[in-house]
């Protein structure tokens, strides 16, 4: 398929998991993809996979929570590829603890990576998208946005991302820029595997138990989210903006 032929995309946190699946999908759709991860090295596996499949990609090392690094990353992509059409804010971390144990650092790290990181990338990217009078931004929220035990930091960041999405859709719509969010449920990635391991639980068992509570009776795979992002950044989604699409097998 080549529905994104000629488009340039940035996917943050795409060295692994949902971001990697999204970067590969957008490349398969024809986009040139900047694989942004903490270091160029951590982005390199995804870049290699895209190139081996015949796509075009570059590795960009960038901590999304650092304004200067974000500005450099976006400038580098535009100088390399000449434009910027798509931004997918996906990078994420967890620091789960009950409130009485949650440190200021736990709070800041999660809010900085998810919410501030998305704000910084949106700000840096919109400059080029406004000039072009076109662009697509997808932020990554979560079913956890409504609140989850041990995740005061994460839930606040993910709820904030829905507000950021709605607000930027209102501000940027007049410039032909659509801003939406995906809200995944339980997706099998390193993030969910590490969470299980931290609790001393067997991941396969956690997966099985979780599946029983999900209407579609299975946990999600990274490609389930990538499919929806691919739709949201395509012309098929031209008249959708400000929405948060749940990709959760029916879980809320
Ligand atoms: P993952 O496998 O842990 O991948 C997250 C990626 O983000 C990693 O490549 C990580 O790099 C990168 N990253 C972390 N901090 C970064 C930073 N400061 N700057 C740049 N990159 C950074 O997680 P995932 O499950 O794919 O999650 C992707 C997104 O989906 C996150 O926003 C997450 O909150 C959201 N989500 C996931 C689930 C789920 O069940 N998995 C559910 C709802 C929402 P390193 O590996 O090099 O540290």
PDB file of C-alpha atoms and ligand atoms in Angstrom:
ATOM      1  CA  UNK A   1       0.000   0.000   0.000  1.00  0.00           C
ATOM      2  CA  UNK A   2       1.259   3.524  -0.650  1.00  0.00           C
ATOM      3  CA  UNK A   3      -1.357   5.784   0.882  1.00  0.00           C
ATOM      4  CA  UNK A   4       1.376   7.774   2.662  1.00  0.00           C
ATOM      5  CA  UNK A   5       3.699   8.060  -0.336  1.00  0.00           C
ATOM      6  CA  UNK A   6       5.674  11.320  -0.184  1.00  0.00           C
ATOM      7  CA  UNK A   7       4.818  11.897   3.493  1.00  0.00           C
ATOM      8  CA  UNK A   8       7.360  12.276   6.282  1.00  0.00           C
ATOM      9  CA  UNK A   9       6.575  10.933   9.745  1.00  0.00           C
ATOM     10  CA  UNK A  10       8.127  11.130  13.194  1.00  0.00           C
ATOM     11  CA  UNK A  11       7.261   8.367  15.662  1.00  0.00           C
ATOM     12  CA  UNK A  12       8.643   8.857  19.174  1.00  0.00           C
ATOM     13  CA  UNK A  13       9.626   5.919  21.352  1.00  0.00           C
ATOM     14  CA  UNK A  14       9.708   3.730  18.266  1.00  0.00           C
ATOM     15  CA  UNK A  15      12.706   1.632  19.230  1.00  0.00           C
ATOM     16  CA  UNK A  16      10.300  -0.875  20.807  1.00  0.00           C
ATOM     17  CA  UNK A  17       6.720  -1.984  21.277  1.00  0.00           C
ATOM     18  CA  UNK A  18       3.787  -0.011  19.900  1.00  0.00           C
ATOM     19  CA  UNK A  19       6.048   2.723  18.511  1.00  0.00           C
ATOM     20  CA  UNK A  20       8.163   0.230  16.560  1.00  0.00           C
ATOM     21  CA  UNK A  21       5.044  -1.425  15.097  1.00  0.00           C
ATOM     22  CA  UNK A  22       3.679   2.018  14.170  1.00  0.00           C
ATOM     23  CA  UNK A  23       6.920   3.161  12.529  1.00  0.00           C
ATOM     24  CA  UNK A  24       7.039  -0.051  10.466  1.00  0.00           C
ATOM     25  CA  UNK A  25       3.385   0.285   9.479  1.00  0.00           C
ATOM     26  CA  UNK A  26       3.743   3.914   8.369  1.00  0.00           C
ATOM     27  CA  UNK A  27       6.857   2.975   6.380  1.00  0.00           C
ATOM     28  CA  UNK A  28       4.916   0.141   4.752  1.00  0.00           C
ATOM     29  CA  UNK A  29       2.227   2.731   3.898  1.00  0.00           C
ATOM     30  CA  UNK A  30       4.939   4.640   1.992  1.00  0.00           C
ATOM     31  CA  UNK A  31       6.038   7.300   4.509  1.00  0.00           C
ATOM     32  CA  UNK A  32       9.661   8.167   5.227  1.00  0.00           C
ATOM     33  CA  UNK A  33       9.951   7.606   8.955  1.00  0.00           C
ATOM     34  CA  UNK A  34      12.143   9.185  11.620  1.00  0.00           C
ATOM     35  CA  UNK A  35      12.484   6.557  14.330  1.00  0.00           C
ATOM     36  CA  UNK A  36      12.968   8.595  17.504  1.00  0.00           C
ATOM     37  CA  UNK A  37      14.177   6.854  20.640  1.00  0.00           C
ATOM     38  CA  UNK A  38      16.407   7.726  23.586  1.00  0.00           C
ATOM     39  CA  UNK A  39      19.546   6.971  21.561  1.00  0.00           C
ATOM     40  CA  UNK A  40      20.251   6.341  17.888  1.00  0.00           C
ATOM     41  CA  UNK A  41      21.367   2.877  18.911  1.00  0.00           C
ATOM     42  CA  UNK A  42      18.036   2.050  20.579  1.00  0.00           C
ATOM     43  CA  UNK A  43      16.257   3.221  17.406  1.00  0.00           C
ATOM     44  CA  UNK A  44      18.483   1.190  15.087  1.00  0.00           C
ATOM     45  CA  UNK A  45      16.659  -2.173  15.113  1.00  0.00           C
ATOM     46  CA  UNK A  46      13.447  -0.569  13.898  1.00  0.00           C
ATOM     47  CA  UNK A  47      15.312   1.383  11.207  1.00  0.00           C
ATOM     48  CA  UNK A  48      17.022  -1.780  10.030  1.00  0.00           C
ATOM     49  CA  UNK A  49      13.708  -3.683   9.885  1.00  0.00           C
ATOM     50  CA  UNK A  50      12.110  -0.882   7.840  1.00  0.00           C
ATOM     51  CA  UNK A  51      15.033  -0.736   5.410  1.00  0.00           C
ATOM     52  CA  UNK A  52      15.105  -4.520   5.019  1.00  0.00           C
ATOM     53  CA  UNK A  53      11.410  -4.384   4.107  1.00  0.00           C
ATOM     54  CA  UNK A  54      12.205  -1.812   1.397  1.00  0.00           C
ATOM     55  CA  UNK A  55      11.132   1.297   3.335  1.00  0.00           C
ATOM     56  CA  UNK A  56      12.935   4.512   4.209  1.00  0.00           C
ATOM     57  CA  UNK A  57      13.875   5.479   7.770  1.00  0.00           C
ATOM     58  CA  UNK A  58      16.458   7.291   9.876  1.00  0.00           C
ATOM     59  CA  UNK A  59      17.362   6.825  13.533  1.00  0.00           C
ATOM     60  CA  UNK A  60      17.142   9.915  15.726  1.00  0.00           C
ATOM     61  CA  UNK A  61      18.369   9.881  19.321  1.00  0.00           C
ATOM     62  CA  UNK A  62      16.321  12.219  21.506  1.00  0.00           C
ATOM     63  CA  UNK A  63      14.995  12.396  25.045  1.00  0.00           C
ATOM     64  CA  UNK A  64      11.467  13.660  24.384  1.00  0.00           C
ATOM     65  CA  UNK A  65      11.350  15.465  27.728  1.00  0.00           C
ATOM     66  CA  UNK A  66      14.216  17.831  26.795  1.00  0.00           C
ATOM     67  CA  UNK A  67      13.138  20.866  24.781  1.00  0.00           C
ATOM     68  CA  UNK A  68      16.487  21.470  23.110  1.00  0.00           C
ATOM     69  CA  UNK A  69      16.798  17.829  21.992  1.00  0.00           C
ATOM     70  CA  UNK A  70      13.246  17.859  20.632  1.00  0.00           C
ATOM     71  CA  UNK A  71      13.875  21.013  18.604  1.00  0.00           C
ATOM     72  CA  UNK A  72      17.097  19.531  17.178  1.00  0.00           C
ATOM     73  CA  UNK A  73      15.334  16.255  16.357  1.00  0.00           C
ATOM     74  CA  UNK A  74      12.546  17.970  14.421  1.00  0.00           C
ATOM     75  CA  UNK A  75      15.023  20.268  12.631  1.00  0.00           C
ATOM     76  CA  UNK A  76      17.126  17.267  11.656  1.00  0.00           C
ATOM     77  CA  UNK A  77      14.147  15.407  10.205  1.00  0.00           C
ATOM     78  CA  UNK A  78      13.049  18.449   8.195  1.00  0.00           C
ATOM     79  CA  UNK A  79      16.577  19.104   6.928  1.00  0.00           C
ATOM     80  CA  UNK A  80      16.984  15.435   5.950  1.00  0.00           C
ATOM     81  CA  UNK A  81      13.569  14.863   4.372  1.00  0.00           C
ATOM     82  CA  UNK A  82      12.486  18.434   3.478  1.00  0.00           C
ATOM     83  CA  UNK A  83       9.099  18.425   5.246  1.00  0.00           C
ATOM     84  CA  UNK A  84       7.092  17.013   8.127  1.00  0.00           C
ATOM     85  CA  UNK A  85       3.574  15.638   7.699  1.00  0.00           C
ATOM     86  CA  UNK A  86       2.953  13.253  10.574  1.00  0.00           C
ATOM     87  CA  UNK A  87       3.856  13.234  14.255  1.00  0.00           C
ATOM     88  CA  UNK A  88       3.057  10.278  16.494  1.00  0.00           C
ATOM     89  CA  UNK A  89       3.793  10.936  20.172  1.00  0.00           C
ATOM     90  CA  UNK A  90       4.224   7.472  21.635  1.00  0.00           C
ATOM     91  CA  UNK A  91       7.289   7.475  23.947  1.00  0.00           C
ATOM     92  CA  UNK A  92       6.435   6.379  27.447  1.00  0.00           C
ATOM     93  CA  UNK A  93       7.633   5.112  30.800  1.00  0.00           C
ATOM     94  CA  UNK A  94       5.956   3.946  33.991  1.00  0.00           C
ATOM     95  CA  UNK A  95       6.906   4.531  37.617  1.00  0.00           C
ATOM     96  CA  UNK A  96       3.966   2.803  39.332  1.00  0.00           C
ATOM     97  CA  UNK A  97       3.631   3.293  43.094  1.00  0.00           C
ATOM     98  CA  UNK A  98       0.835   4.005  45.532  1.00  0.00           C
ATOM     99  CA  UNK A  99       0.618   7.696  46.371  1.00  0.00           C
ATOM    100  CA  UNK A 100       2.271   7.362  49.811  1.00  0.00           C
ATOM    101  CA  UNK A 101       5.341   5.843  48.157  1.00  0.00           C
ATOM    102  CA  UNK A 102       5.396   7.868  44.945  1.00  0.00           C
ATOM    103  CA  UNK A 103       8.361  10.240  44.903  1.00  0.00           C
ATOM    104  CA  UNK A 104       8.472  13.634  43.268  1.00  0.00           C
ATOM    105  CA  UNK A 105      10.897  12.068  40.791  1.00  0.00           C
ATOM    106  CA  UNK A 106       8.403   9.293  39.926  1.00  0.00           C
ATOM    107  CA  UNK A 107       5.809  11.968  39.264  1.00  0.00           C
ATOM    108  CA  UNK A 108       8.083  14.257  37.245  1.00  0.00           C
ATOM    109  CA  UNK A 109       9.583  11.464  35.118  1.00  0.00           C
ATOM    110  CA  UNK A 110       6.205  10.165  33.956  1.00  0.00           C
ATOM    111  CA  UNK A 111       4.639  13.592  33.416  1.00  0.00           C
ATOM    112  CA  UNK A 112       7.790  14.822  31.644  1.00  0.00           C
ATOM    113  CA  UNK A 113       8.051  11.942  29.184  1.00  0.00           C
ATOM    114  CA  UNK A 114       4.358  11.538  28.311  1.00  0.00           C
ATOM    115  CA  UNK A 115       2.778  14.961  28.670  1.00  0.00           C
ATOM    116  CA  UNK A 116       5.628  17.457  28.405  1.00  0.00           C
ATOM    117  CA  UNK A 117       7.330  15.351  25.717  1.00  0.00           C
ATOM    118  CA  UNK A 118       4.166  15.366  23.604  1.00  0.00           C
ATOM    119  CA  UNK A 119       3.712  19.111  24.159  1.00  0.00           C
ATOM    120  CA  UNK A 120       7.320  19.798  23.114  1.00  0.00           C
ATOM    121  CA  UNK A 121       7.060  17.675  19.963  1.00  0.00           C
ATOM    122  CA  UNK A 122       3.667  19.163  19.017  1.00  0.00           C
ATOM    123  CA  UNK A 123       5.065  22.653  19.461  1.00  0.00           C
ATOM    124  CA  UNK A 124       8.178  21.985  17.382  1.00  0.00           C
ATOM    125  CA  UNK A 125       6.251  20.115  14.646  1.00  0.00           C
ATOM    126  CA  UNK A 126       3.290  22.488  14.262  1.00  0.00           C
ATOM    127  CA  UNK A 127       5.641  25.244  13.090  1.00  0.00           C
ATOM    128  CA  UNK A 128       6.320  23.297   9.880  1.00  0.00           C
ATOM    129  CA  UNK A 129       2.798  21.900   9.572  1.00  0.00           C
ATOM    130  CA  UNK A 130       1.238  25.386   9.850  1.00  0.00           C
ATOM    131  CA  UNK A 131       3.557  26.641   7.078  1.00  0.00           C
ATOM    132  CA  UNK A 132       2.526  23.655   4.916  1.00  0.00           C
ATOM    133  CA  UNK A 133      -1.137  24.123   5.871  1.00  0.00           C
ATOM    134  CA  UNK A 134      -1.379  20.386   6.526  1.00  0.00           C
ATOM    135  CA  UNK A 135      -0.375  17.868   9.145  1.00  0.00           C
ATOM    136  CA  UNK A 136      -1.429  14.937  11.288  1.00  0.00           C
ATOM    137  CA  UNK A 137      -0.676  14.488  14.967  1.00  0.00           C
ATOM    138  CA  UNK A 138      -1.551  11.399  17.012  1.00  0.00           C
ATOM    139  CA  UNK A 139      -0.952  11.357  20.764  1.00  0.00           C
ATOM    140  CA  UNK A 140      -0.953   8.207  22.883  1.00  0.00           C
ATOM    141  CA  UNK A 141      -3.345   8.156  25.821  1.00  0.00           C
ATOM    142  CA  UNK A 142      -4.501   4.988  27.604  1.00  0.00           C
ATOM    143  CA  UNK A 143      -7.531   3.304  29.136  1.00  0.00           C
ATOM    144  CA  UNK A 144      -5.649   4.184  32.341  1.00  0.00           C
ATOM    145  CA  UNK A 145      -6.608   7.853  31.837  1.00  0.00           C
ATOM    146  CA  UNK A 146      -9.662   7.330  34.039  1.00  0.00           C
ATOM    147  CA  UNK A 147      -7.448   6.364  36.965  1.00  0.00           C
ATOM    148  CA  UNK A 148      -5.786   3.168  38.076  1.00  0.00           C
ATOM    149  CA  UNK A 149      -4.390   2.024  41.429  1.00  0.00           C
ATOM    150  CA  UNK A 150      -0.666   2.791  41.647  1.00  0.00           C
ATOM    151  CA  UNK A 151      -0.705   5.056  38.612  1.00  0.00           C
ATOM    152  CA  UNK A 152      -1.520   8.581  39.848  1.00  0.00           C
ATOM    153  CA  UNK A 153       1.318   9.922  37.682  1.00  0.00           C
ATOM    154  CA  UNK A 154       0.522   7.844  34.570  1.00  0.00           C
ATOM    155  CA  UNK A 155      -3.256   8.376  34.735  1.00  0.00           C
ATOM    156  CA  UNK A 156      -2.786  12.135  35.138  1.00  0.00           C
ATOM    157  CA  UNK A 157      -0.442  12.242  32.149  1.00  0.00           C
ATOM    158  CA  UNK A 158      -2.760  10.136  29.979  1.00  0.00           C
ATOM    159  CA  UNK A 159      -5.844  12.210  30.909  1.00  0.00           C
ATOM    160  CA  UNK A 160      -3.794  15.337  30.209  1.00  0.00           C
ATOM    161  CA  UNK A 161      -2.971  13.988  26.763  1.00  0.00           C
ATOM    162  CA  UNK A 162      -6.670  13.774  25.897  1.00  0.00           C
ATOM    163  CA  UNK A 163      -7.054  17.431  26.932  1.00  0.00           C
ATOM    164  CA  UNK A 164      -3.944  18.405  24.956  1.00  0.00           C
ATOM    165  CA  UNK A 165      -5.331  16.571  21.914  1.00  0.00           C
ATOM    166  CA  UNK A 166      -8.713  18.291  22.059  1.00  0.00           C
ATOM    167  CA  UNK A 167      -7.139  21.715  22.629  1.00  0.00           C
ATOM    168  CA  UNK A 168      -4.631  21.432  19.781  1.00  0.00           C
ATOM    169  CA  UNK A 169      -7.379  20.178  17.454  1.00  0.00           C
ATOM    170  CA  UNK A 170      -9.274  23.403  18.190  1.00  0.00           C
ATOM    171  CA  UNK A 171      -6.190  25.607  17.740  1.00  0.00           C
ATOM    172  CA  UNK A 172      -4.692  23.939  14.673  1.00  0.00           C
ATOM    173  CA  UNK A 173      -7.746  22.826  12.668  1.00  0.00           C
ATOM    174  CA  UNK A 174      -7.824  26.095  10.720  1.00  0.00           C
ATOM    175  CA  UNK A 175      -4.357  25.260   9.378  1.00  0.00           C
ATOM    176  CA  UNK A 176      -5.378  21.844   8.032  1.00  0.00           C
ATOM    177  CA  UNK A 177      -3.840  19.978  10.953  1.00  0.00           C
ATOM    178  CA  UNK A 178      -5.786  17.069  12.485  1.00  0.00           C
ATOM    179  CA  UNK A 179      -4.925  16.126  16.063  1.00  0.00           C
ATOM    180  CA  UNK A 180      -6.215  12.868  17.528  1.00  0.00           C
ATOM    181  CA  UNK A 181      -5.248  10.367  20.188  1.00  0.00           C
ATOM    182  CA  UNK A 182      -5.280   6.617  20.552  1.00  0.00           C
ATOM    183  CA  UNK A 183      -6.014   5.092  23.954  1.00  0.00           C
ATOM    184  CA  UNK A 184      -4.693   1.525  24.048  1.00  0.00           C
ATOM    185  CA  UNK A 185      -5.860  -1.053  26.552  1.00  0.00           C
ATOM    186  CA  UNK A 186      -3.609  -3.937  27.605  1.00  0.00           C
ATOM    187  CA  UNK A 187      -1.051  -4.366  24.818  1.00  0.00           C
ATOM    188  CA  UNK A 188       1.617  -7.085  25.038  1.00  0.00           C
ATOM    189  CA  UNK A 189       4.914  -5.131  25.040  1.00  0.00           C
ATOM    190  CA  UNK A 190       8.022  -4.750  27.190  1.00  0.00           C
ATOM    191  CA  UNK A 191       6.108  -2.164  29.243  1.00  0.00           C
ATOM    192  CA  UNK A 192       3.389  -4.602  30.332  1.00  0.00           C
ATOM    193  CA  UNK A 193       5.920  -7.450  30.657  1.00  0.00           C
ATOM    194  CA  UNK A 194       8.103  -5.333  32.991  1.00  0.00           C
ATOM    195  CA  UNK A 195       5.048  -4.329  35.063  1.00  0.00           C
ATOM    196  CA  UNK A 196       4.185  -8.012  35.586  1.00  0.00           C
ATOM    197  CA  UNK A 197       7.788  -8.876  36.444  1.00  0.00           C
ATOM    198  CA  UNK A 198       8.018  -6.021  38.974  1.00  0.00           C
ATOM    199  CA  UNK A 199       5.007  -7.519  40.752  1.00  0.00           C
ATOM    200  CA  UNK A 200       6.652 -10.969  40.700  1.00  0.00           C
ATOM    201  CA  UNK A 201       3.970 -12.299  38.319  1.00  0.00           C
ATOM    202  CA  UNK A 202       4.301 -14.548  35.307  1.00  0.00           C
ATOM    203  CA  UNK A 203       3.535 -12.479  32.190  1.00  0.00           C
ATOM    204  CA  UNK A 204       1.693 -15.265  30.377  1.00  0.00           C
ATOM    205  CA  UNK A 205      -0.539 -15.753  33.412  1.00  0.00           C
ATOM    206  CA  UNK A 206      -1.213 -11.988  33.660  1.00  0.00           C
ATOM    207  CA  UNK A 207      -2.051 -11.970  29.969  1.00  0.00           C
ATOM    208  CA  UNK A 208      -4.494 -14.853  30.408  1.00  0.00           C
ATOM    209  CA  UNK A 209      -6.252 -13.272  33.384  1.00  0.00           C
ATOM    210  CA  UNK A 210      -6.441  -9.884  31.639  1.00  0.00           C
ATOM    211  CA  UNK A 211      -7.927 -11.501  28.507  1.00  0.00           C
ATOM    212  CA  UNK A 212     -10.853 -12.844  30.492  1.00  0.00           C
ATOM    213  CA  UNK A 213     -11.897  -9.296  31.483  1.00  0.00           C
ATOM    214  CA  UNK A 214     -11.659  -7.893  27.945  1.00  0.00           C
ATOM    215  CA  UNK A 215     -14.840  -8.102  25.810  1.00  0.00           C
ATOM    216  CA  UNK A 216     -12.862  -9.399  22.789  1.00  0.00           C
ATOM    217  CA  UNK A 217     -11.185 -11.951  25.111  1.00  0.00           C
ATOM    218  CA  UNK A 218      -7.593 -11.241  24.161  1.00  0.00           C
ATOM    219  CA  UNK A 219      -4.951  -8.669  25.002  1.00  0.00           C
ATOM    220  CA  UNK A 220      -3.838  -6.379  22.198  1.00  0.00           C
ATOM    221  CA  UNK A 221      -0.734  -6.629  20.057  1.00  0.00           C
ATOM    222  CA  UNK A 222       1.321  -3.559  19.032  1.00  0.00           C
ATOM    223  CA  UNK A 223      -0.017  -3.917  15.465  1.00  0.00           C
ATOM    224  CA  UNK A 224      -3.593  -3.428  16.735  1.00  0.00           C
ATOM    225  CA  UNK A 225      -2.626   0.116  17.716  1.00  0.00           C
ATOM    226  CA  UNK A 226      -0.424   0.691  14.653  1.00  0.00           C
ATOM    227  CA  UNK A 227      -3.398  -0.131  12.381  1.00  0.00           C
ATOM    228  CA  UNK A 228      -5.481   2.624  13.961  1.00  0.00           C
ATOM    229  CA  UNK A 229      -2.654   5.181  13.857  1.00  0.00           C
ATOM    230  CA  UNK A 230      -2.150   4.345  10.180  1.00  0.00           C
ATOM    231  CA  UNK A 231      -5.831   5.107   9.578  1.00  0.00           C
ATOM    232  CA  UNK A 232      -5.797   8.341  11.606  1.00  0.00           C
ATOM    233  CA  UNK A 233      -2.865   9.775   9.647  1.00  0.00           C
ATOM    234  CA  UNK A 234      -4.339   8.759   6.269  1.00  0.00           C
ATOM    235  CA  UNK A 235      -6.711  10.680   4.011  1.00  0.00           C
ATOM    236  CA  UNK A 236      -9.497   8.321   5.094  1.00  0.00           C
ATOM    237  CA  UNK A 237      -9.523  10.196   8.415  1.00  0.00           C
ATOM    238  CA  UNK A 238      -9.646  13.693   6.860  1.00  0.00           C
ATOM    239  CA  UNK A 239     -12.729  14.761   8.825  1.00  0.00           C
ATOM    240  CA  UNK A 240     -11.717  13.375  12.220  1.00  0.00           C
ATOM    241  CA  UNK A 241     -10.008  15.656  14.724  1.00  0.00           C
ATOM    242  CA  UNK A 242      -9.947  16.105  18.496  1.00  0.00           C
ATOM    243  CA  UNK A 243     -10.941  12.493  19.098  1.00  0.00           C
ATOM    244  CA  UNK A 244      -9.519   9.846  21.371  1.00  0.00           C
ATOM    245  CA  UNK A 245      -9.983   6.412  19.798  1.00  0.00           C
ATOM    246  CA  UNK A 246      -9.906   3.500  22.259  1.00  0.00           C
ATOM    247  CA  UNK A 247      -7.954   0.499  20.974  1.00  0.00           C
ATOM    248  CA  UNK A 248      -8.685  -1.837  23.814  1.00  0.00           C
ATOM    249  CA  UNK A 249     -10.823  -4.773  22.688  1.00  0.00           C
ATOM    250  CA  UNK A 250     -13.749  -3.062  24.411  1.00  0.00           C
ATOM    251  CA  UNK A 251     -12.070  -2.475  27.786  1.00  0.00           C
ATOM    252  CA  UNK A 252     -12.719   0.886  29.490  1.00  0.00           C
TER     253      UNK A 252
HETATM  254  P1  LIG B   1       7.642   0.203  25.531  1.00  0.00           P
HETATM  255  O1  LIG B   1       7.679  -1.107  24.837  1.00  0.00           O
HETATM  256  O2  LIG B   1       8.276   0.343  26.867  1.00  0.00           O
HETATM  257  O3  LIG B   1       8.200   1.311  24.532  1.00  0.00           O
HETATM  258  C1  LIG B   1       8.341   2.652  24.945  1.00  0.00           C
HETATM  259  C2  LIG B   1       9.417   3.279  24.118  1.00  0.00           C
HETATM  260  O4  LIG B   1       9.589   4.651  24.538  1.00  0.00           O
HETATM  261  C3  LIG B   1      10.774   2.592  24.299  1.00  0.00           C
HETATM  262  O5  LIG B   1      11.384   2.407  23.043  1.00  0.00           O
HETATM  263  C4  LIG B   1      11.544   3.592  25.158  1.00  0.00           C
HETATM  264  O6  LIG B   1      12.939   3.550  24.936  1.00  0.00           O
HETATM  265  C5  LIG B   1      10.985   4.907  24.658  1.00  0.00           C
HETATM  266  N1  LIG B   1      11.237   5.994  25.593  1.00  0.00           N
HETATM  267  C6  LIG B   1      11.085   5.989  26.942  1.00  0.00           C
HETATM  268  N2  LIG B   1      11.434   7.187  27.443  1.00  0.00           N
HETATM  269  C7  LIG B   1      11.808   7.957  26.409  1.00  0.00           C
HETATM  270  C8  LIG B   1      12.274   9.285  26.280  1.00  0.00           C
HETATM  271  N3  LIG B   1      12.420  10.078  27.362  1.00  0.00           N
HETATM  272  N4  LIG B   1      12.589   9.764  25.066  1.00  0.00           N
HETATM  273  C9  LIG B   1      12.467   8.980  23.958  1.00  0.00           C
HETATM  274  N5  LIG B   1      12.017   7.712  24.003  1.00  0.00           N
HETATM  275  C10 LIG B   1      11.696   7.207  25.216  1.00  0.00           C
HETATM  276  O7  LIG B   1       6.125   0.673  25.754  1.00  0.00           O
HETATM  277  P2  LIG B   1       4.788   0.438  24.892  1.00  0.00           P
HETATM  278  O8  LIG B   1       3.964  -0.506  25.638  1.00  0.00           O
HETATM  279  O9  LIG B   1       5.108   0.201  23.467  1.00  0.00           O
HETATM  280  O10 LIG B   1       4.095   1.871  25.057  1.00  0.00           O
HETATM  281  C11 LIG B   1       4.069   2.846  24.040  1.00  0.00           C
HETATM  282  C12 LIG B   1       3.056   3.919  24.420  1.00  0.00           C
HETATM  283  O11 LIG B   1       1.769   3.323  24.544  1.00  0.00           O
HETATM  284  C13 LIG B   1       3.336   4.592  25.758  1.00  0.00           C
HETATM  285  O12 LIG B   1       3.001   5.944  25.678  1.00  0.00           O
HETATM  286  C14 LIG B   1       2.412   3.874  26.699  1.00  0.00           C
HETATM  287  O13 LIG B   1       2.096   4.631  27.834  1.00  0.00           O
HETATM  288  C15 LIG B   1       1.223   3.651  25.805  1.00  0.00           C
HETATM  289  N6  LIG B   1       0.331   2.579  26.258  1.00  0.00           N
HETATM  290  C16 LIG B   1       0.781   1.308  26.357  1.00  0.00           C
HETATM  291  C17 LIG B   1      -0.078   0.302  26.810  1.00  0.00           C
HETATM  292  C18 LIG B   1       0.343  -1.133  26.944  1.00  0.00           C
HETATM  293  O14 LIG B   1      -0.451  -1.933  27.478  1.00  0.00           O
HETATM  294  N7  LIG B   1       1.513  -1.522  26.507  1.00  0.00           N
HETATM  295  C19 LIG B   1      -1.392   0.639  27.158  1.00  0.00           C
HETATM  296  C20 LIG B   1      -1.815   1.954  27.042  1.00  0.00           C
HETATM  297  C21 LIG B   1      -0.944   2.933  26.579  1.00  0.00           C
HETATM  298  P3  LIG B   1      13.879   2.507  25.757  1.00  0.00           P
HETATM  299  O15 LIG B   1      13.283   1.150  25.597  1.00  0.00           O
HETATM  300  O16 LIG B   1      15.195   2.675  25.041  1.00  0.00           O
HETATM  301  O17 LIG B   1      13.864   2.970  27.163  1.00  0.00           O
END
